[in-house]
């Protein structure tokens, strides 16, 4: 019986993920199978994941899923042409065939190129991951039941409809690479992720409330509070009134402000401005140095905003990865660093200070609560979150989207009524330059797991954000919409 | 004088009395700003800033969005691009002055053009032209052709061009060449290839008819080179290349001939010939005295053998990543460096007795690899040149000094090493591989930056040299 069969046939008490030793065994088989005469690099990643999720809709459970999978990525590259194969068959014959096929692809593409350039990578020690929760990994379906029951019971007793998703996810990856000089490097990482989101709606579609959170551990999430908040917001958003669109002082809850911080993060690209691309952080051309200069070192947003990522902090959810050190992108409004690729970093900086792109970040907040922000507002709006956000104009970084799941009017320091949803058209650069107040930071729901989990690193696909609520002056709402 | 001041004051006051409402209405329509009255923002000093900024926006093709973003940080919202336009108009209306400070004259005139008031532009531009000397006249004309768009103002273009032909006399060849070159380029940018061809032919006429005293000056040659290079680049990169070829084929053949003649028969003082001169004493940091060496050894004198030698420079770009990318599918055929190396290999096979000296420089990185120590890079470079290029000779590698831009930018800017400076002075230029043939006394027989193109010529020279 080969390893894939044993993996799928193991009983409930067995390990849910492939162990490190098993992964090393697969890599050894591939190493033995790869032909040294082909030259070039060998890259192997052995990835396995386990996920248990419960989905409910219209006050009933609609799905309870349990997923497990192995994926083995084999990359043989010669010069700068690569052949890649992904398989989940790990027996000796399959591994040999897959490796041969990868080599064949690489050689056919590369042609007759005798030598490739060296990549000077230090041999890496495997580093222990901090983004791991035994609670999530060992979670059973029965542990999920109370939170789901609470939200469904609450919603049902008030005549509302509840829907949502709760998931426990665990994954690990063992990666191996060697270049033609025989320099080898290995990495091993494991991560967990928990997510819970709840939407409660009025059966006639006249009100909606939403709350959610995601983290590497359930202990960072208050499931009861999320369940009750979604019901409370639904009640509060009943009977919305229609307001004229225009510029309003607007309080963005963390889930909403996350939209703008995320859009802002999307601009953090060093390569584009430094190659003269149409980018808002291009300062201009420095003729003396014959270089395009970015706005690094200049103040670009409100001085109360800093934005950094510390991969060592498990809350923002990345294990320790080589090349992923702590990076401060914005310090008190000043642009301090931009993401760059290793090749750009090497060619332009000539040093190892690579600021690899990542999707997790922290924006430190203050101790100003939502209540304080509301009480200091004479007239304004509160936004729970945005949806359907899309780019309108690249050059001015203008985005448009809808408010969703709760929008309220504040008058003289008090929430007075629910408001019909708006379409907004606004730029993150404008928003982050027109701040009135910065509130308390908290972990927001952002459980994206992109398909890069295999081709890249599974950790890159985790997007954990800690952001504050913010009060923005003159936020532009451009039309009303009928959606709830 | 007093009455004039009084008149201006009255005019300004009367403008102030009627404008706020008009401006408010206009800006509200144009900008949807929250500001109650735009005029409260504007005062004369700022107007100049606005106009200059607006002029910059309109003149530059790219930085419109850039200014948008910059504005949002350090200046009020009315200075953003679209707003700047209406604010600029408001400024023009509010300060209805036609005698501007001289440094803004052209900018103000150009603003009139950008808001569509060609009459006022012509008037201001005309008065400017009348008030300056011929050299500055030409500069103004050239600026106009460079800054504005022929497609928007074709009639005006012709008028201004006609004015130029009469205003700048034929004996001011230098000035005329510059302006006609700008005009031809403007036509190319607008896609009027036939007109561009006509202008270019006119440019040639001007050059041909220049008196000898002018034609022999370095300044004239440089102007001709720059203008011809501009036209050549434009024609190469324009989409309508075929159109140019068919309409002005004869002209361009002729023109390229002239251009090459100017380049080849160059007697420009700043580029001295190195033929027959002693090749400098090149020193580096890492020496590979023998083909089989794998690590750097002791220093040697590259001219020490007393035999004819071929000194070649393998440029850094040959072993950095960029040219390798160009050898991909998009760029079929061999790369520049491969052709160069093949050409040297052929030559060395023909003349095994010839001494081959390879010089190169480190760059801190290799390909897409991470930064590498100079010694390790030198070892790999030597391996690359011998294994990949198949060149068998002595090799000297110099470490490249660099400057680092202030943090947080911190990028590295390479500086030329002593070796590179000496090589450049000896005819082996920067930016491409090059070769110098030396006789047994170490004197330069011939040097070339395009060895594979001139291989037969160099082979003949080597044969003649060895037969001595």
PDB file of N, CA, C and O in Angstrom, chain B residues 6 17 36 41 46 98 100 105 143 151 157 184 194-195 232 247 249 252 259 263 278 283 289 336 380 384 451 464:
ATOM      1  N   UNK B   6      -4.536 104.045 -11.846  1.00  0.00           N
ATOM      2  CA  UNK B   6      -5.933 104.202 -11.440  1.00  0.00           C
ATOM      3  C   UNK B   6      -6.842 103.329 -12.302  1.00  0.00           C
ATOM      4  O   UNK B   6      -7.753 102.644 -11.801  1.00  0.00           O
ATOM      5  N   UNK B  17     -15.863  92.973  -8.130  1.00  0.00           N
ATOM      6  CA  UNK B  17     -17.257  93.179  -7.734  1.00  0.00           C
ATOM      7  C   UNK B  17     -18.204  92.205  -8.424  1.00  0.00           C
ATOM      8  O   UNK B  17     -19.228  91.857  -7.882  1.00  0.00           O
ATOM      9  N   UNK B  36     -17.240  77.253  -0.042  1.00  0.00           N
ATOM     10  CA  UNK B  36     -18.348  78.148  -0.385  1.00  0.00           C
ATOM     11  C   UNK B  36     -17.977  79.141  -1.474  1.00  0.00           C
ATOM     12  O   UNK B  36     -18.795  79.485  -2.298  1.00  0.00           O
ATOM     13  N   UNK B  41      -9.866  81.688  -1.823  1.00  0.00           N
ATOM     14  CA  UNK B  41      -8.586  80.987  -1.804  1.00  0.00           C
ATOM     15  C   UNK B  41      -7.522  81.697  -2.641  1.00  0.00           C
ATOM     16  O   UNK B  41      -6.343  81.511  -2.434  1.00  0.00           O
ATOM     17  N   UNK B  46      -0.656  83.297  -5.435  1.00  0.00           N
ATOM     18  CA  UNK B  46      -1.049  81.912  -5.610  1.00  0.00           C
ATOM     19  C   UNK B  46      -1.475  81.658  -7.046  1.00  0.00           C
ATOM     20  O   UNK B  46      -1.304  80.567  -7.568  1.00  0.00           O
ATOM     21  N   UNK B  98      -2.636  91.698 -18.644  1.00  0.00           N
ATOM     22  CA  UNK B  98      -1.897  91.160 -19.775  1.00  0.00           C
ATOM     23  C   UNK B  98      -0.416  91.410 -19.653  1.00  0.00           C
ATOM     24  O   UNK B  98       0.372  90.950 -20.459  1.00  0.00           O
ATOM     25  N   UNK B 100       2.211  90.387 -17.530  1.00  0.00           N
ATOM     26  CA  UNK B 100       2.570  89.493 -16.443  1.00  0.00           C
ATOM     27  C   UNK B 100       4.047  89.642 -16.141  1.00  0.00           C
ATOM     28  O   UNK B 100       4.808  90.181 -16.937  1.00  0.00           O
ATOM     29  N   UNK B 105       5.495  84.697 -18.579  1.00  0.00           N
ATOM     30  CA  UNK B 105       4.825  85.079 -19.817  1.00  0.00           C
ATOM     31  C   UNK B 105       4.454  83.890 -20.685  1.00  0.00           C
ATOM     32  O   UNK B 105       3.325  83.754 -21.122  1.00  0.00           O
ATOM     33  N   UNK B 143       9.973  75.579 -28.066  1.00  0.00           N
ATOM     34  CA  UNK B 143       9.162  75.196 -26.908  1.00  0.00           C
ATOM     35  C   UNK B 143       7.712  75.020 -27.302  1.00  0.00           C
ATOM     36  O   UNK B 143       7.037  74.088 -26.864  1.00  0.00           O
ATOM     37  N   UNK B 151      -2.312  68.163 -33.311  1.00  0.00           N
ATOM     38  CA  UNK B 151      -3.670  67.719 -33.647  1.00  0.00           C
ATOM     39  C   UNK B 151      -4.725  68.672 -33.116  1.00  0.00           C
ATOM     40  O   UNK B 151      -5.817  68.771 -33.640  1.00  0.00           O
ATOM     41  N   UNK B 157      -0.357  76.088 -35.546  1.00  0.00           N
ATOM     42  CA  UNK B 157       0.976  75.553 -35.836  1.00  0.00           C
ATOM     43  C   UNK B 157       1.512  76.156 -37.131  1.00  0.00           C
ATOM     44  O   UNK B 157       2.651  76.605 -37.194  1.00  0.00           O
ATOM     45  N   UNK B 184       9.425  69.156 -36.897  1.00  0.00           N
ATOM     46  CA  UNK B 184       9.333  67.839 -37.541  1.00  0.00           C
ATOM     47  C   UNK B 184       8.957  66.763 -36.531  1.00  0.00           C
ATOM     48  O   UNK B 184       8.129  65.886 -36.802  1.00  0.00           O
ATOM     49  N   UNK B 194       4.025  62.585 -43.698  1.00  0.00           N
ATOM     50  CA  UNK B 194       4.419  63.303 -44.912  1.00  0.00           C
ATOM     51  C   UNK B 194       4.933  64.698 -44.584  1.00  0.00           C
ATOM     52  O   UNK B 194       5.981  65.131 -45.069  1.00  0.00           O
ATOM     53  N   UNK B 195       4.164  65.402 -43.722  1.00  0.00           N
ATOM     54  CA  UNK B 195       4.602  66.742 -43.322  1.00  0.00           C
ATOM     55  C   UNK B 195       5.948  66.683 -42.606  1.00  0.00           C
ATOM     56  O   UNK B 195       6.806  67.543 -42.783  1.00  0.00           O
ATOM     57  N   UNK B 232      15.362  60.330 -35.958  1.00  0.00           N
ATOM     58  CA  UNK B 232      15.570  58.912 -36.233  1.00  0.00           C
ATOM     59  C   UNK B 232      14.855  58.056 -35.192  1.00  0.00           C
ATOM     60  O   UNK B 232      14.177  57.088 -35.517  1.00  0.00           O
ATOM     61  N   UNK B 247       6.933  57.368 -47.905  1.00  0.00           N
ATOM     62  CA  UNK B 247       6.855  58.773 -48.303  1.00  0.00           C
ATOM     63  C   UNK B 247       8.212  59.450 -48.315  1.00  0.00           C
ATOM     64  O   UNK B 247       8.461  60.347 -49.103  1.00  0.00           O
ATOM     65  N   UNK B 249      11.339  57.789 -48.077  1.00  0.00           N
ATOM     66  CA  UNK B 249      12.412  56.801 -48.114  1.00  0.00           C
ATOM     67  C   UNK B 249      13.729  57.406 -48.592  1.00  0.00           C
ATOM     68  O   UNK B 249      14.785  57.264 -47.962  1.00  0.00           O
ATOM     69  N   UNK B 252      15.291  59.697 -46.068  1.00  0.00           N
ATOM     70  CA  UNK B 252      15.919  59.078 -44.906  1.00  0.00           C
ATOM     71  C   UNK B 252      17.204  58.352 -45.262  1.00  0.00           C
ATOM     72  O   UNK B 252      18.151  58.363 -44.482  1.00  0.00           O
ATOM     73  N   UNK B 259      24.286  61.480 -41.637  1.00  0.00           N
ATOM     74  CA  UNK B 259      24.471  61.271 -40.208  1.00  0.00           C
ATOM     75  C   UNK B 259      25.689  60.385 -39.955  1.00  0.00           C
ATOM     76  O   UNK B 259      26.529  60.672 -39.115  1.00  0.00           O
ATOM     77  N   UNK B 263      29.236  61.102 -38.093  1.00  0.00           N
ATOM     78  CA  UNK B 263      29.720  60.276 -36.987  1.00  0.00           C
ATOM     79  C   UNK B 263      31.087  59.667 -37.302  1.00  0.00           C
ATOM     80  O   UNK B 263      31.988  59.678 -36.470  1.00  0.00           O
ATOM     81  N   UNK B 278      49.596  54.462 -27.127  1.00  0.00           N
ATOM     82  CA  UNK B 278      49.920  53.383 -26.183  1.00  0.00           C
ATOM     83  C   UNK B 278      48.669  53.031 -25.373  1.00  0.00           C
ATOM     84  O   UNK B 278      47.983  53.915 -24.858  1.00  0.00           O
ATOM     85  N   UNK B 283      44.702  47.848 -14.625  1.00  0.00           N
ATOM     86  CA  UNK B 283      44.844  47.014 -13.431  1.00  0.00           C
ATOM     87  C   UNK B 283      43.473  46.746 -12.844  1.00  0.00           C
ATOM     88  O   UNK B 283      42.571  47.595 -12.892  1.00  0.00           O
ATOM     89  N   UNK B 289      45.500  34.244 -14.573  1.00  0.00           N
ATOM     90  CA  UNK B 289      46.607  34.275 -15.529  1.00  0.00           C
ATOM     91  C   UNK B 289      46.525  33.142 -16.537  1.00  0.00           C
ATOM     92  O   UNK B 289      47.047  33.246 -17.643  1.00  0.00           O
ATOM     93  N   UNK B 336      23.214  39.662 -28.012  1.00  0.00           N
ATOM     94  CA  UNK B 336      24.341  40.493 -28.433  1.00  0.00           C
ATOM     95  C   UNK B 336      25.660  39.907 -27.955  1.00  0.00           C
ATOM     96  O   UNK B 336      26.626  39.775 -28.709  1.00  0.00           O
ATOM     97  N   UNK B 380      32.980  33.102 -10.494  1.00  0.00           N
ATOM     98  CA  UNK B 380      31.878  32.637 -11.342  1.00  0.00           C
ATOM     99  C   UNK B 380      31.877  33.320 -12.709  1.00  0.00           C
ATOM    100  O   UNK B 380      31.525  32.715 -13.721  1.00  0.00           O
ATOM    101  N   UNK B 384      31.980  31.602 -16.155  1.00  0.00           N
ATOM    102  CA  UNK B 384      30.942  31.900 -17.141  1.00  0.00           C
ATOM    103  C   UNK B 384      31.569  32.215 -18.500  1.00  0.00           C
ATOM    104  O   UNK B 384      31.122  31.728 -19.542  1.00  0.00           O
ATOM    105  N   UNK B 451      32.274  44.478 -32.517  1.00  0.00           N
ATOM    106  CA  UNK B 451      33.265  43.608 -33.113  1.00  0.00           C
ATOM    107  C   UNK B 451      32.655  42.682 -34.158  1.00  0.00           C
ATOM    108  O   UNK B 451      33.184  42.507 -35.248  1.00  0.00           O
ATOM    109  N   UNK B 464      47.362  41.361 -41.007  1.00  0.00           N
ATOM    110  CA  UNK B 464      48.432  42.293 -41.403  1.00  0.00           C
ATOM    111  C   UNK B 464      49.415  42.488 -40.264  1.00  0.00           C
ATOM    112  O   UNK B 464      50.641  42.536 -40.471  1.00  0.00           O
TER     113      UNK B 464
END
